[in-house]
Amino acid sequence: MPRALITGITGQDGAYLSQLLLEKGYEVSGLLRRSASAEVMGERLRWLGVQDRVRMVDGDLMDLSSIIRAIQEVKPDEVYNLGAQSFVKTSWDQPLLTGNVTAMGAHNVIEAVRLAAPEARFYQASSSEMFGKIQQQQQSEKTPFYPRSPYAVAKLYAHWITVNYRESFGMHASSGILFNHESPLRGIEFVTRKVTDGVARIKLGLAKELPMGNLDATRDWGHAKDYVRAMWLMLQQEAPDDYVVATGRTISVREMCRVAFACADLDYQDFVTVDARFMRPAEVDVLHGDPAKAKAKLGWEPTISFEQMMAEMVEADIARHQSRMR
Ligand code: NDP
Ligand code: GDR
């Protein structure tokens, strides 16, 4: 039975990746940080019905010794570093914490792998945010980076340290440059989920409007379930490498709002307002990925369309609010 250790197992991707690896016969363990709200930590794993099949090991990305201990205990064949302070807007309010968790945390994990399980394969959750102020219209593995937030700067450090450990120590370390991916398990602060939750509340008479930030930004949005499959595929390759994972289609926040409200037979223009509180000090205006390499080398392709995903998310949020109202 192959063994996997996942940091960030309680997050959106951690939950879907756990589900995928369990289906493939892995023994799955996750690094769990201490919290006073422990009862809500496993919510996503519970939603997917896998909470009792994963083993939790105490640890924090900022505490190297706890990660080494976790690796010694689990003896993983594969380590997926998904843990991060992942909300871009918060990275301006907590820039140093973001650097510690998202950049140094990744370094701690790969260093712990080097020390305690050098043969294990390592995956780093890199991000399209690293392209930031885009240098090419469609971004591939060859596009130069230009980060635009403390989060993106931190991810760039984590990305390059992964490349460096691969080249310095011959580790099987891969970096997935993933574009935005969403699902009903997306955190409520991210734009798609904020909108689908808003649609549900408006539809059920719990809210009258939805204040938003920049509606003109465009993103290349895919489904998390498809994207975790790409992570796994990267670690099954003989040689480690970096891959862009995207759909190849870019859609504005405004159009995303239109599609989400239409799922509930509503017109977004009647409810969406613009509120300066949700604007960012520096914006990433456009992201548009080129997934050709992932398709050619990994045989990876997305299977869930943007429209299917938005419909699934709106439906899930309506169901959530209805069950709370009962
Ligand atoms: P989430 O924000 O949903 O999950 C983040 C995870 O990191 C949570 O499990 C969280 O634990 C954990 N974490 C945060 N701080 C620490 C810490 N100090 N020690 C240990 N664990 C910690 O992110 P996603 O699932 O959406 O994303 C997974 C990864 O992929 C992240 O690194 C993100 O930056 C990256 N990424 C995401 C993309 C996306 O569109 N979703 C696109 C590209 C990259 P807790 O539950 O305790 O808060
Ligand atoms: P992003 O995701 O910053 O791309 O990072 P987010 O959903 O937060 O924003 C996407 C775009 O929508 C605009 N926007 C708003 N965003 C939020 N959150 N709330 C609003 O009200 C709002 N109005 C407009 C934003 O300005 C932005 O342009 C996500 C995270 O998952 C990162 O961890 C990951 O690395 C990248 O995706 C790829």
mmCIF file of C-alpha atoms and ligand atoms in Angstrom:
data_model
loop_
_atom_site.group_PDB
_atom_site.id
_atom_site.type_symbol
_atom_site.label_atom_id
_atom_site.label_comp_id
_atom_site.label_asym_id
_atom_site.label_seq_id
_atom_site.Cartn_x
_atom_site.Cartn_y
_atom_site.Cartn_z
ATOM 1 C CA MET A 1 0.000 0.000 0.000
ATOM 2 C CA PRO A 2 1.628 3.320 -1.015
ATOM 3 C CA ARG A 3 1.682 5.976 1.731
ATOM 4 C CA ALA A 4 1.024 9.683 1.213
ATOM 5 C CA LEU A 5 1.464 12.622 3.566
ATOM 6 C CA ILE A 6 -0.561 15.743 2.730
ATOM 7 C CA THR A 7 -0.016 19.166 4.298
ATOM 8 C CA GLY A 8 -3.125 21.320 4.014
ATOM 9 C CA ILE A 9 -5.309 18.216 4.206
ATOM 10 C CA THR A 10 -8.188 20.187 5.759
ATOM 11 C CA GLY A 11 -8.299 22.614 2.810
ATOM 12 C CA GLN A 12 -10.242 22.296 -0.442
ATOM 13 C CA ASP A 13 -7.526 20.485 -2.396
ATOM 14 C CA GLY A 14 -6.427 18.385 0.584
ATOM 15 C CA ALA A 15 -9.929 16.942 0.843
ATOM 16 C CA TYR A 16 -10.271 16.077 -2.858
ATOM 17 C CA LEU A 17 -6.718 14.718 -3.015
ATOM 18 C CA SER A 18 -7.393 12.505 0.021
ATOM 19 C CA GLN A 19 -10.485 11.140 -1.685
ATOM 20 C CA LEU A 20 -8.554 10.429 -4.903
ATOM 21 C CA LEU A 21 -5.614 8.730 -3.157
ATOM 22 C CA LEU A 22 -7.930 6.592 -1.000
ATOM 23 C CA GLU A 23 -9.725 5.457 -4.170
ATOM 24 C CA LYS A 24 -6.320 4.472 -5.546
ATOM 25 C CA GLY A 25 -5.516 2.356 -2.490
ATOM 26 C CA TYR A 26 -3.161 4.708 -0.657
ATOM 27 C CA GLU A 27 -2.781 5.004 3.091
ATOM 28 C CA VAL A 28 -3.397 8.737 3.558
ATOM 29 C CA SER A 29 -2.054 10.871 6.411
ATOM 30 C CA GLY A 30 -2.353 14.609 6.906
ATOM 31 C CA LEU A 31 -0.521 17.254 8.888
ATOM 32 C CA LEU A 32 -3.025 18.902 11.232
ATOM 33 C CA ARG A 33 -2.228 22.117 13.071
ATOM 34 C CA ARG A 34 -3.557 22.696 16.530
ATOM 35 C CA SER A 35 -6.711 24.807 16.684
ATOM 36 C CA ALA A 36 -9.214 25.792 19.339
ATOM 37 C CA SER A 37 -11.932 25.115 16.753
ATOM 38 C CA ALA A 38 -10.930 21.513 16.116
ATOM 39 C CA GLU A 39 -14.509 20.388 15.459
ATOM 40 C CA VAL A 40 -14.776 22.400 12.217
ATOM 41 C CA MET A 41 -11.349 21.380 10.898
ATOM 42 C CA GLY A 42 -12.448 18.192 9.230
ATOM 43 C CA GLU A 43 -15.571 19.669 7.652
ATOM 44 C CA ARG A 44 -14.461 19.191 4.044
ATOM 45 C CA LEU A 45 -13.218 15.637 4.645
ATOM 46 C CA ARG A 46 -16.588 14.910 6.281
ATOM 47 C CA TRP A 47 -18.464 16.378 3.294
ATOM 48 C CA LEU A 48 -16.656 13.891 1.033
ATOM 49 C CA GLY A 49 -17.212 11.058 3.538
ATOM 50 C CA VAL A 50 -13.503 10.287 3.998
ATOM 51 C CA GLN A 51 -12.788 11.760 7.460
ATOM 52 C CA ASP A 52 -12.529 8.359 9.161
ATOM 53 C CA ARG A 53 -10.171 6.953 6.548
ATOM 54 C CA VAL A 54 -7.358 9.494 6.897
ATOM 55 C CA ARG A 55 -4.895 9.636 9.736
ATOM 56 C CA MET A 56 -3.988 12.999 11.247
ATOM 57 C CA VAL A 57 -0.524 13.823 12.548
ATOM 58 C CA ASP A 58 0.045 16.956 14.655
ATOM 59 C CA GLY A 59 2.280 19.566 13.104
ATOM 60 C CA ASP A 60 2.633 23.070 11.734
ATOM 61 C CA LEU A 61 4.334 24.286 8.580
ATOM 62 C CA MET A 62 6.291 26.810 10.636
ATOM 63 C CA ASP A 63 7.729 24.118 12.931
ATOM 64 C CA LEU A 64 10.378 22.088 11.095
ATOM 65 C CA SER A 65 10.766 19.544 13.890
ATOM 66 C CA SER A 66 7.053 18.701 13.829
ATOM 67 C CA ILE A 67 7.237 18.012 10.088
ATOM 68 C CA ILE A 68 10.313 15.820 10.488
ATOM 69 C CA ARG A 69 8.496 13.860 13.199
ATOM 70 C CA ALA A 70 5.425 13.483 10.992
ATOM 71 C CA ILE A 71 7.572 12.145 8.141
ATOM 72 C CA GLN A 72 9.387 9.731 10.469
ATOM 73 C CA GLU A 73 6.033 8.473 11.722
ATOM 74 C CA VAL A 74 4.267 8.150 8.351
ATOM 75 C CA LYS A 75 7.253 7.040 6.217
ATOM 76 C CA PRO A 76 5.586 8.442 3.095
ATOM 77 C CA ASP A 77 6.285 7.462 -0.503
ATOM 78 C CA GLU A 78 4.738 10.748 -1.630
ATOM 79 C CA VAL A 79 4.503 14.133 0.111
ATOM 80 C CA TYR A 80 2.066 16.769 -1.162
ATOM 81 C CA ASN A 81 2.701 20.267 0.206
ATOM 82 C CA LEU A 82 -0.695 21.951 -0.119
ATOM 83 C CA GLY A 83 -0.622 23.915 3.148
ATOM 84 C CA ALA A 84 -0.437 27.706 2.821
ATOM 85 C CA GLN A 85 -1.930 31.040 3.794
ATOM 86 C CA SER A 86 -3.712 30.919 0.461
ATOM 87 C CA PHE A 87 -5.979 33.987 0.364
ATOM 88 C CA VAL A 88 -4.270 36.639 -1.772
ATOM 89 C CA LYS A 89 -6.082 39.628 -0.232
ATOM 90 C CA THR A 90 -5.075 38.643 3.316
ATOM 91 C CA SER A 91 -1.441 38.535 2.225
ATOM 92 C CA TRP A 92 -1.324 42.348 2.272
ATOM 93 C CA ASP A 93 -2.704 42.422 5.827
ATOM 94 C CA GLN A 94 -0.494 39.576 7.105
ATOM 95 C CA PRO A 95 2.518 39.695 4.777
ATOM 96 C CA LEU A 96 5.074 38.226 7.164
ATOM 97 C CA LEU A 97 2.838 35.400 8.295
ATOM 98 C CA THR A 98 2.183 34.668 4.622
ATOM 99 C CA GLY A 99 5.942 34.577 3.995
ATOM 100 C CA ASN A 100 6.516 32.308 6.983
ATOM 101 C CA VAL A 101 3.773 29.820 6.098
ATOM 102 C CA THR A 102 3.683 29.917 2.314
ATOM 103 C CA ALA A 103 7.397 30.373 1.542
ATOM 104 C CA MET A 104 9.355 29.127 4.584
ATOM 105 C CA GLY A 105 6.703 26.505 5.334
ATOM 106 C CA ALA A 106 7.300 24.954 1.916
ATOM 107 C CA HIS A 107 11.039 25.107 2.529
ATOM 108 C CA ASN A 108 10.545 23.375 5.886
ATOM 109 C CA VAL A 109 8.595 20.569 4.218
ATOM 110 C CA ILE A 110 11.074 19.897 1.426
ATOM 111 C CA GLU A 111 13.990 20.132 3.886
ATOM 112 C CA ALA A 112 12.222 17.644 6.172
ATOM 113 C CA VAL A 113 11.739 15.303 3.191
ATOM 114 C CA ARG A 114 15.443 15.630 2.326
ATOM 115 C CA LEU A 115 16.449 14.792 5.894
ATOM 116 C CA ALA A 116 13.901 12.136 6.800
ATOM 117 C CA ALA A 117 12.671 10.547 3.531
ATOM 118 C CA PRO A 118 14.954 11.573 0.656
ATOM 119 C CA GLU A 119 13.512 8.913 -1.644
ATOM 120 C CA ALA A 120 9.948 10.203 -1.247
ATOM 121 C CA ARG A 121 8.410 12.093 -4.143
ATOM 122 C CA PHE A 122 7.487 15.713 -3.401
ATOM 123 C CA TYR A 123 4.760 17.928 -4.840
ATOM 124 C CA GLN A 124 4.714 21.719 -4.347
ATOM 125 C CA ALA A 125 1.445 23.618 -4.830
ATOM 126 C CA SER A 126 2.662 26.499 -6.977
ATOM 127 C CA SER A 127 0.295 29.073 -8.382
ATOM 128 C CA SER A 128 -0.644 31.032 -11.502
ATOM 129 C CA GLU A 129 -0.466 34.097 -9.219
ATOM 130 C CA MET A 130 3.306 33.882 -9.828
ATOM 131 C CA PHE A 131 2.620 35.170 -13.375
ATOM 132 C CA GLY A 132 0.910 38.224 -11.831
ATOM 133 C CA LYS A 133 1.415 41.108 -14.203
ATOM 134 C CA ILE A 134 1.442 38.796 -17.175
ATOM 135 C CA GLN A 135 4.401 38.821 -19.550
ATOM 136 C CA GLN A 136 2.698 36.683 -22.204
ATOM 137 C CA GLN A 137 -0.952 36.552 -23.226
ATOM 138 C CA GLN A 138 -1.263 32.849 -22.463
ATOM 139 C CA GLN A 139 0.961 31.583 -19.674
ATOM 140 C CA SER A 140 2.992 28.376 -19.889
ATOM 141 C CA GLU A 141 5.933 26.854 -17.995
ATOM 142 C CA LYS A 142 8.217 29.135 -20.048
ATOM 143 C CA THR A 143 6.480 32.434 -19.209
ATOM 144 C CA PRO A 144 8.533 34.759 -16.944
ATOM 145 C CA PHE A 145 7.060 35.421 -13.497
ATOM 146 C CA TYR A 146 6.012 38.851 -12.155
ATOM 147 C CA PRO A 147 4.345 38.392 -8.740
ATOM 148 C CA ARG A 148 1.913 41.105 -7.625
ATOM 149 C CA SER A 149 1.153 40.263 -3.971
ATOM 150 C CA PRO A 150 3.039 39.098 -0.877
ATOM 151 C CA TYR A 151 1.313 35.747 -1.440
ATOM 152 C CA ALA A 152 2.662 35.456 -4.985
ATOM 153 C CA VAL A 153 6.163 36.473 -3.870
ATOM 154 C CA ALA A 154 6.040 33.759 -1.192
ATOM 155 C CA LYS A 155 4.837 31.160 -3.734
ATOM 156 C CA LEU A 156 7.691 32.121 -6.038
ATOM 157 C CA TYR A 157 10.209 31.363 -3.275
ATOM 158 C CA ALA A 158 8.560 28.000 -2.661
ATOM 159 C CA HIS A 159 8.564 27.243 -6.385
ATOM 160 C CA TRP A 160 12.256 28.022 -6.853
ATOM 161 C CA ILE A 161 13.329 26.155 -3.730
ATOM 162 C CA THR A 162 11.542 23.101 -5.152
ATOM 163 C CA VAL A 163 13.425 23.482 -8.443
ATOM 164 C CA ASN A 164 16.644 24.063 -6.529
ATOM 165 C CA TYR A 165 16.311 20.937 -4.346
ATOM 166 C CA ARG A 166 15.565 18.901 -7.457
ATOM 167 C CA GLU A 167 18.709 20.212 -9.151
ATOM 168 C CA SER A 168 20.919 20.244 -6.029
ATOM 169 C CA PHE A 169 20.002 16.953 -4.394
ATOM 170 C CA GLY A 170 18.428 14.975 -7.240
ATOM 171 C CA MET A 171 15.122 14.817 -5.397
ATOM 172 C CA HIS A 172 11.926 13.789 -7.179
ATOM 173 C CA ALA A 173 10.391 17.219 -6.574
ATOM 174 C CA SER A 174 7.722 18.605 -8.892
ATOM 175 C CA SER A 175 5.917 21.901 -8.948
ATOM 176 C CA GLY A 176 2.366 22.214 -10.241
ATOM 177 C CA ILE A 177 1.613 25.741 -11.416
ATOM 178 C CA LEU A 178 -2.113 25.509 -10.940
ATOM 179 C CA PHE A 179 -4.574 28.123 -12.127
ATOM 180 C CA ASN A 180 -7.662 28.918 -10.031
ATOM 181 C CA HIS A 181 -9.741 25.886 -9.194
ATOM 182 C CA GLU A 182 -12.979 25.829 -7.321
ATOM 183 C CA SER A 183 -15.682 23.505 -5.989
ATOM 184 C CA PRO A 184 -18.456 23.425 -3.393
ATOM 185 C CA LEU A 185 -15.592 23.005 -0.875
ATOM 186 C CA ARG A 186 -13.909 26.301 -1.828
ATOM 187 C CA GLY A 187 -13.358 28.710 1.083
ATOM 188 C CA ILE A 188 -16.186 31.242 1.338
ATOM 189 C CA GLU A 189 -13.815 34.235 0.951
ATOM 190 C CA PHE A 190 -12.769 33.305 -2.612
ATOM 191 C CA VAL A 191 -14.733 34.977 -5.365
ATOM 192 C CA THR A 192 -16.603 32.037 -6.957
ATOM 193 C CA ARG A 193 -17.800 30.635 -3.647
ATOM 194 C CA LYS A 194 -18.629 34.111 -2.321
ATOM 195 C CA VAL A 195 -20.848 34.550 -5.385
ATOM 196 C CA THR A 196 -22.525 31.120 -5.275
ATOM 197 C CA ASP A 197 -23.189 31.576 -1.543
ATOM 198 C CA GLY A 198 -24.553 35.070 -2.297
ATOM 199 C CA VAL A 199 -26.831 33.675 -5.028
ATOM 200 C CA ALA A 200 -28.164 31.083 -2.577
ATOM 201 C CA ARG A 201 -28.836 33.677 0.136
ATOM 202 C CA ILE A 202 -30.573 36.035 -2.310
ATOM 203 C CA LYS A 203 -32.646 33.216 -3.807
ATOM 204 C CA LEU A 204 -33.805 32.136 -0.338
ATOM 205 C CA GLY A 205 -34.598 35.701 0.781
ATOM 206 C CA LEU A 206 -31.691 35.892 3.249
ATOM 207 C CA ALA A 207 -29.910 38.784 1.478
ATOM 208 C CA LYS A 208 -30.784 41.580 -0.940
ATOM 209 C CA GLU A 209 -27.459 42.384 -2.595
ATOM 210 C CA LEU A 210 -23.908 41.175 -3.094
ATOM 211 C CA PRO A 211 -21.067 43.708 -2.675
ATOM 212 C CA MET A 212 -18.062 42.814 -4.853
ATOM 213 C CA GLY A 213 -14.602 44.077 -5.818
ATOM 214 C CA ASN A 214 -13.070 44.262 -9.304
ATOM 215 C CA LEU A 215 -15.510 42.733 -11.782
ATOM 216 C CA ASP A 216 -13.177 43.157 -14.758
ATOM 217 C CA ALA A 217 -10.428 40.756 -13.637
ATOM 218 C CA THR A 218 -10.405 37.522 -15.622
ATOM 219 C CA ARG A 219 -9.394 34.071 -14.424
ATOM 220 C CA ASP A 220 -8.905 30.602 -15.894
ATOM 221 C CA TRP A 221 -11.213 28.612 -13.622
ATOM 222 C CA GLY A 222 -11.267 24.818 -13.342
ATOM 223 C CA HIS A 223 -12.660 22.240 -10.903
ATOM 224 C CA ALA A 224 -10.532 21.117 -7.915
ATOM 225 C CA LYS A 225 -11.461 17.494 -8.492
ATOM 226 C CA ASP A 226 -9.800 17.589 -11.921
ATOM 227 C CA TYR A 227 -6.776 19.507 -10.614
ATOM 228 C CA VAL A 228 -5.828 17.108 -7.804
ATOM 229 C CA ARG A 229 -5.650 14.348 -10.421
ATOM 230 C CA ALA A 230 -2.934 16.381 -12.171
ATOM 231 C CA MET A 231 -0.972 16.581 -8.878
ATOM 232 C CA TRP A 232 -1.022 12.817 -8.534
ATOM 233 C CA LEU A 233 -0.063 12.286 -12.187
ATOM 234 C CA MET A 234 3.018 14.505 -11.737
ATOM 235 C CA LEU A 235 4.342 12.236 -8.987
ATOM 236 C CA GLN A 236 3.778 9.112 -11.100
ATOM 237 C CA GLN A 237 6.190 10.317 -13.808
ATOM 238 C CA GLU A 238 9.664 8.825 -13.969
ATOM 239 C CA ALA A 239 11.286 12.270 -13.875
ATOM 240 C CA PRO A 240 10.179 15.264 -11.788
ATOM 241 C CA ASP A 241 9.182 18.445 -13.624
ATOM 242 C CA ASP A 242 7.032 21.596 -13.541
ATOM 243 C CA TYR A 243 3.608 21.742 -15.152
ATOM 244 C CA VAL A 244 0.985 24.398 -15.795
ATOM 245 C CA VAL A 245 -2.503 23.084 -15.011
ATOM 246 C CA ALA A 246 -5.322 25.172 -16.492
ATOM 247 C CA THR A 247 -8.365 24.920 -18.748
ATOM 248 C CA GLY A 248 -7.111 27.305 -21.459
ATOM 249 C CA ARG A 249 -10.253 29.466 -21.152
ATOM 250 C CA THR A 250 -10.404 32.833 -19.339
ATOM 251 C CA ILE A 251 -13.622 34.372 -17.993
ATOM 252 C CA SER A 252 -14.271 37.704 -16.241
ATOM 253 C CA VAL A 253 -15.560 37.959 -12.684
ATOM 254 C CA ARG A 254 -18.572 39.795 -14.175
ATOM 255 C CA GLU A 255 -19.365 36.904 -16.534
ATOM 256 C CA MET A 256 -18.881 34.429 -13.665
ATOM 257 C CA CYS A 257 -21.497 36.424 -11.697
ATOM 258 C CA ARG A 258 -23.873 36.307 -14.680
ATOM 259 C CA VAL A 259 -23.530 32.527 -14.990
ATOM 260 C CA ALA A 260 -23.923 31.913 -11.228
ATOM 261 C CA PHE A 261 -27.038 34.087 -10.850
ATOM 262 C CA ALA A 262 -28.541 32.549 -14.001
ATOM 263 C CA CYS A 263 -28.235 29.112 -12.343
ATOM 264 C CA ALA A 264 -30.936 30.352 -9.927
ATOM 265 C CA ASP A 265 -32.934 32.202 -12.638
ATOM 266 C CA LEU A 266 -31.708 35.582 -11.381
ATOM 267 C CA ASP A 267 -30.097 38.556 -13.181
ATOM 268 C CA TYR A 268 -26.809 39.510 -11.492
ATOM 269 C CA GLN A 269 -27.280 43.167 -12.468
ATOM 270 C CA ASP A 270 -30.191 43.417 -10.023
ATOM 271 C CA PHE A 271 -28.028 42.393 -7.035
ATOM 272 C CA VAL A 272 -24.268 42.893 -7.557
ATOM 273 C CA THR A 273 -22.816 46.178 -6.292
ATOM 274 C CA VAL A 274 -19.201 47.388 -6.315
ATOM 275 C CA ASP A 275 -17.580 48.056 -2.948
ATOM 276 C CA ALA A 276 -14.052 49.477 -2.550
ATOM 277 C CA ARG A 277 -13.465 47.218 0.482
ATOM 278 C CA PHE A 278 -12.993 44.269 -1.872
ATOM 279 C CA MET A 279 -10.443 45.951 -4.170
ATOM 280 C CA ARG A 280 -6.750 45.008 -3.882
ATOM 281 C CA PRO A 281 -3.651 47.253 -3.613
ATOM 282 C CA ALA A 282 -2.292 45.607 -6.790
ATOM 283 C CA GLU A 283 -4.445 43.486 -9.070
ATOM 284 C CA VAL A 284 -3.737 40.535 -11.332
ATOM 285 C CA ASP A 285 -5.910 41.599 -14.263
ATOM 286 C CA VAL A 286 -5.788 38.539 -16.503
ATOM 287 C CA LEU A 287 -4.782 34.899 -16.111
ATOM 288 C CA HIS A 288 -5.058 32.528 -19.054
ATOM 289 C CA GLY A 289 -3.189 29.241 -18.875
ATOM 290 C CA ASP A 290 -1.703 27.053 -21.575
ATOM 291 C CA PRO A 291 -2.029 23.437 -20.386
ATOM 292 C CA ALA A 292 -0.421 21.890 -23.508
ATOM 293 C CA LYS A 293 2.491 20.298 -21.611
ATOM 294 C CA ALA A 294 0.237 18.692 -18.983
ATOM 295 C CA LYS A 295 -1.917 17.311 -21.783
ATOM 296 C CA ALA A 296 1.016 15.966 -23.801
ATOM 297 C CA LYS A 297 3.129 14.552 -20.961
ATOM 298 C CA LEU A 298 0.619 13.666 -18.253
ATOM 299 C CA GLY A 299 -2.335 12.898 -20.512
ATOM 300 C CA TRP A 300 -4.272 15.317 -18.279
ATOM 301 C CA GLU A 301 -7.381 17.162 -19.397
ATOM 302 C CA PRO A 302 -10.154 18.837 -17.433
ATOM 303 C CA THR A 303 -13.456 16.924 -17.459
ATOM 304 C CA ILE A 304 -15.771 19.389 -15.674
ATOM 305 C CA SER A 305 -16.775 22.575 -17.514
ATOM 306 C CA PHE A 306 -16.987 26.009 -15.897
ATOM 307 C CA GLU A 307 -20.774 26.033 -16.347
ATOM 308 C CA GLN A 308 -21.179 22.568 -14.751
ATOM 309 C CA MET A 309 -18.995 23.651 -11.845
ATOM 310 C CA MET A 310 -20.935 26.864 -11.182
ATOM 311 C CA ALA A 311 -24.223 24.933 -11.285
ATOM 312 C CA GLU A 312 -22.863 22.374 -8.799
ATOM 313 C CA MET A 313 -21.661 25.144 -6.454
ATOM 314 C CA VAL A 314 -24.940 27.105 -6.557
ATOM 315 C CA GLU A 315 -26.923 23.938 -5.912
ATOM 316 C CA ALA A 316 -24.692 22.964 -2.966
ATOM 317 C CA ASP A 317 -24.963 26.435 -1.391
ATOM 318 C CA ILE A 318 -28.753 26.491 -1.743
ATOM 319 C CA ALA A 319 -28.893 23.041 -0.092
ATOM 320 C CA ARG A 320 -26.572 24.203 2.733
ATOM 321 C CA HIS A 321 -28.707 27.263 3.533
ATOM 322 C CA GLN A 322 -31.947 25.284 3.279
ATOM 323 C CA SER A 323 -30.680 22.708 5.772
ATOM 324 C CA ARG A 324 -29.642 25.499 8.207
ATOM 325 C CA MET A 325 -33.113 27.089 7.877
ATOM 326 C CA ARG A 326 -34.871 23.834 8.795
HETATM 327 P P1 NDP B 1 -7.040 26.220 1.382
HETATM 328 O O1 NDP B 1 -6.875 27.632 1.840
HETATM 329 O O2 NDP B 1 -8.416 25.651 1.239
HETATM 330 O O3 NDP B 1 -6.230 25.248 2.382
HETATM 331 C C1 NDP B 1 -5.037 25.645 2.974
HETATM 332 C C2 NDP B 1 -4.576 24.570 3.918
HETATM 333 O O4 NDP B 1 -3.334 24.957 4.535
HETATM 334 C C3 NDP B 1 -5.544 24.271 5.077
HETATM 335 O O5 NDP B 1 -5.582 22.888 5.307
HETATM 336 C C4 NDP B 1 -4.875 24.974 6.246
HETATM 337 O O6 NDP B 1 -5.194 24.417 7.495
HETATM 338 C C5 NDP B 1 -3.417 24.712 5.916
HETATM 339 N N1 NDP B 1 -2.510 25.577 6.677
HETATM 340 C C6 NDP B 1 -2.496 26.921 6.722
HETATM 341 N N2 NDP B 1 -1.534 27.342 7.546
HETATM 342 C C7 NDP B 1 -0.915 26.249 8.044
HETATM 343 C C8 NDP B 1 0.136 26.029 8.955
HETATM 344 N N3 NDP B 1 0.784 27.047 9.529
HETATM 345 N N4 NDP B 1 0.506 24.762 9.241
HETATM 346 C C9 NDP B 1 -0.141 23.712 8.679
HETATM 347 N N5 NDP B 1 -1.155 23.852 7.809
HETATM 348 C C10 NDP B 1 -1.536 25.103 7.503
HETATM 349 O O7 NDP B 1 -6.240 26.085 0.011
HETATM 350 P P2 NDP B 1 -6.575 25.220 -1.311
HETATM 351 O O8 NDP B 1 -6.928 23.856 -0.912
HETATM 352 O O9 NDP B 1 -7.474 26.009 -2.187
HETATM 353 O O10 NDP B 1 -5.153 25.227 -2.041
HETATM 354 C C11 NDP B 1 -4.168 24.249 -1.733
HETATM 355 C C12 NDP B 1 -2.797 24.806 -2.075
HETATM 356 O O11 NDP B 1 -2.741 25.124 -3.454
HETATM 357 C C13 NDP B 1 -2.414 26.097 -1.348
HETATM 358 O O12 NDP B 1 -1.023 26.059 -1.120
HETATM 359 C C14 NDP B 1 -2.750 27.194 -2.349
HETATM 360 O O13 NDP B 1 -1.956 28.346 -2.112
HETATM 361 C C15 NDP B 1 -2.380 26.484 -3.649
HETATM 362 N N6 NDP B 1 -3.095 26.915 -4.825
HETATM 363 C C16 NDP B 1 -4.468 26.926 -4.828
HETATM 364 C C17 NDP B 1 -5.162 27.241 -5.961
HETATM 365 C C18 NDP B 1 -6.650 27.268 -5.985
HETATM 366 O O14 NDP B 1 -7.204 27.836 -6.926
HETATM 367 N N7 NDP B 1 -7.329 26.659 -5.027
HETATM 368 C C19 NDP B 1 -4.438 27.566 -7.223
HETATM 369 C C20 NDP B 1 -2.997 27.491 -7.103
HETATM 370 C C21 NDP B 1 -2.364 27.163 -5.948
HETATM 371 P P3 NDP B 1 -6.442 24.974 8.385
HETATM 372 O O15 NDP B 1 -7.640 24.192 7.940
HETATM 373 O O16 NDP B 1 -5.984 24.656 9.756
HETATM 374 O O17 NDP B 1 -6.569 26.445 8.110
HETATM 375 P P1 GDR B 2 -7.231 34.679 -6.456
HETATM 376 O O1 GDR B 2 -8.723 34.241 -6.054
HETATM 377 O O2 GDR B 2 -6.822 35.947 -5.829
HETATM 378 O O3 GDR B 2 -7.137 34.600 -7.956
HETATM 379 O O4 GDR B 2 -6.363 33.521 -5.774
HETATM 380 P P2 GDR B 2 -9.993 35.049 -5.590
HETATM 381 O O5 GDR B 2 -11.146 34.164 -5.850
HETATM 382 O O6 GDR B 2 -9.839 35.596 -4.216
HETATM 383 O O7 GDR B 2 -10.029 36.320 -6.594
HETATM 384 C C1 GDR B 2 -10.172 36.174 -7.991
HETATM 385 C C2 GDR B 2 -10.405 37.540 -8.642
HETATM 386 O O8 GDR B 2 -11.698 38.031 -8.268
HETATM 387 C C3 GDR B 2 -11.596 39.408 -7.952
HETATM 388 N N1 GDR B 2 -12.691 39.792 -7.077
HETATM 389 C C4 GDR B 2 -12.915 39.343 -5.830
HETATM 390 N N2 GDR B 2 -12.239 38.422 -5.091
HETATM 391 C C5 GDR B 2 -12.720 38.132 -3.855
HETATM 392 N N3 GDR B 2 -12.106 37.199 -3.136
HETATM 393 N N4 GDR B 2 -13.828 38.755 -3.335
HETATM 394 C C6 GDR B 2 -14.522 39.699 -4.043
HETATM 395 O O9 GDR B 2 -15.507 40.248 -3.582
HETATM 396 C C7 GDR B 2 -14.045 40.006 -5.355
HETATM 397 N N5 GDR B 2 -14.480 40.828 -6.334
HETATM 398 C C8 GDR B 2 -13.662 40.693 -7.358
HETATM 399 C C9 GDR B 2 -10.212 39.516 -7.302
HETATM 400 O O10 GDR B 2 -9.805 40.888 -7.257
HETATM 401 C C10 GDR B 2 -9.405 38.622 -8.221
HETATM 402 O O11 GDR B 2 -9.008 39.359 -9.357
HETATM 403 C C11 GDR B 2 -6.778 32.158 -5.797
HETATM 404 C C12 GDR B 2 -6.269 31.492 -4.508
HETATM 405 O O12 GDR B 2 -6.811 30.186 -4.436
HETATM 406 C C13 GDR B 2 -4.756 31.397 -4.503
HETATM 407 O O13 GDR B 2 -4.337 30.627 -3.384
HETATM 408 C C14 GDR B 2 -4.310 30.709 -5.792
HETATM 409 O O14 GDR B 2 -2.918 30.639 -5.841
HETATM 410 C C15 GDR B 2 -4.840 31.471 -7.007
HETATM 411 O O15 GDR B 2 -6.250 31.504 -6.934
HETATM 412 C C16 GDR B 2 -4.462 30.816 -8.315
#
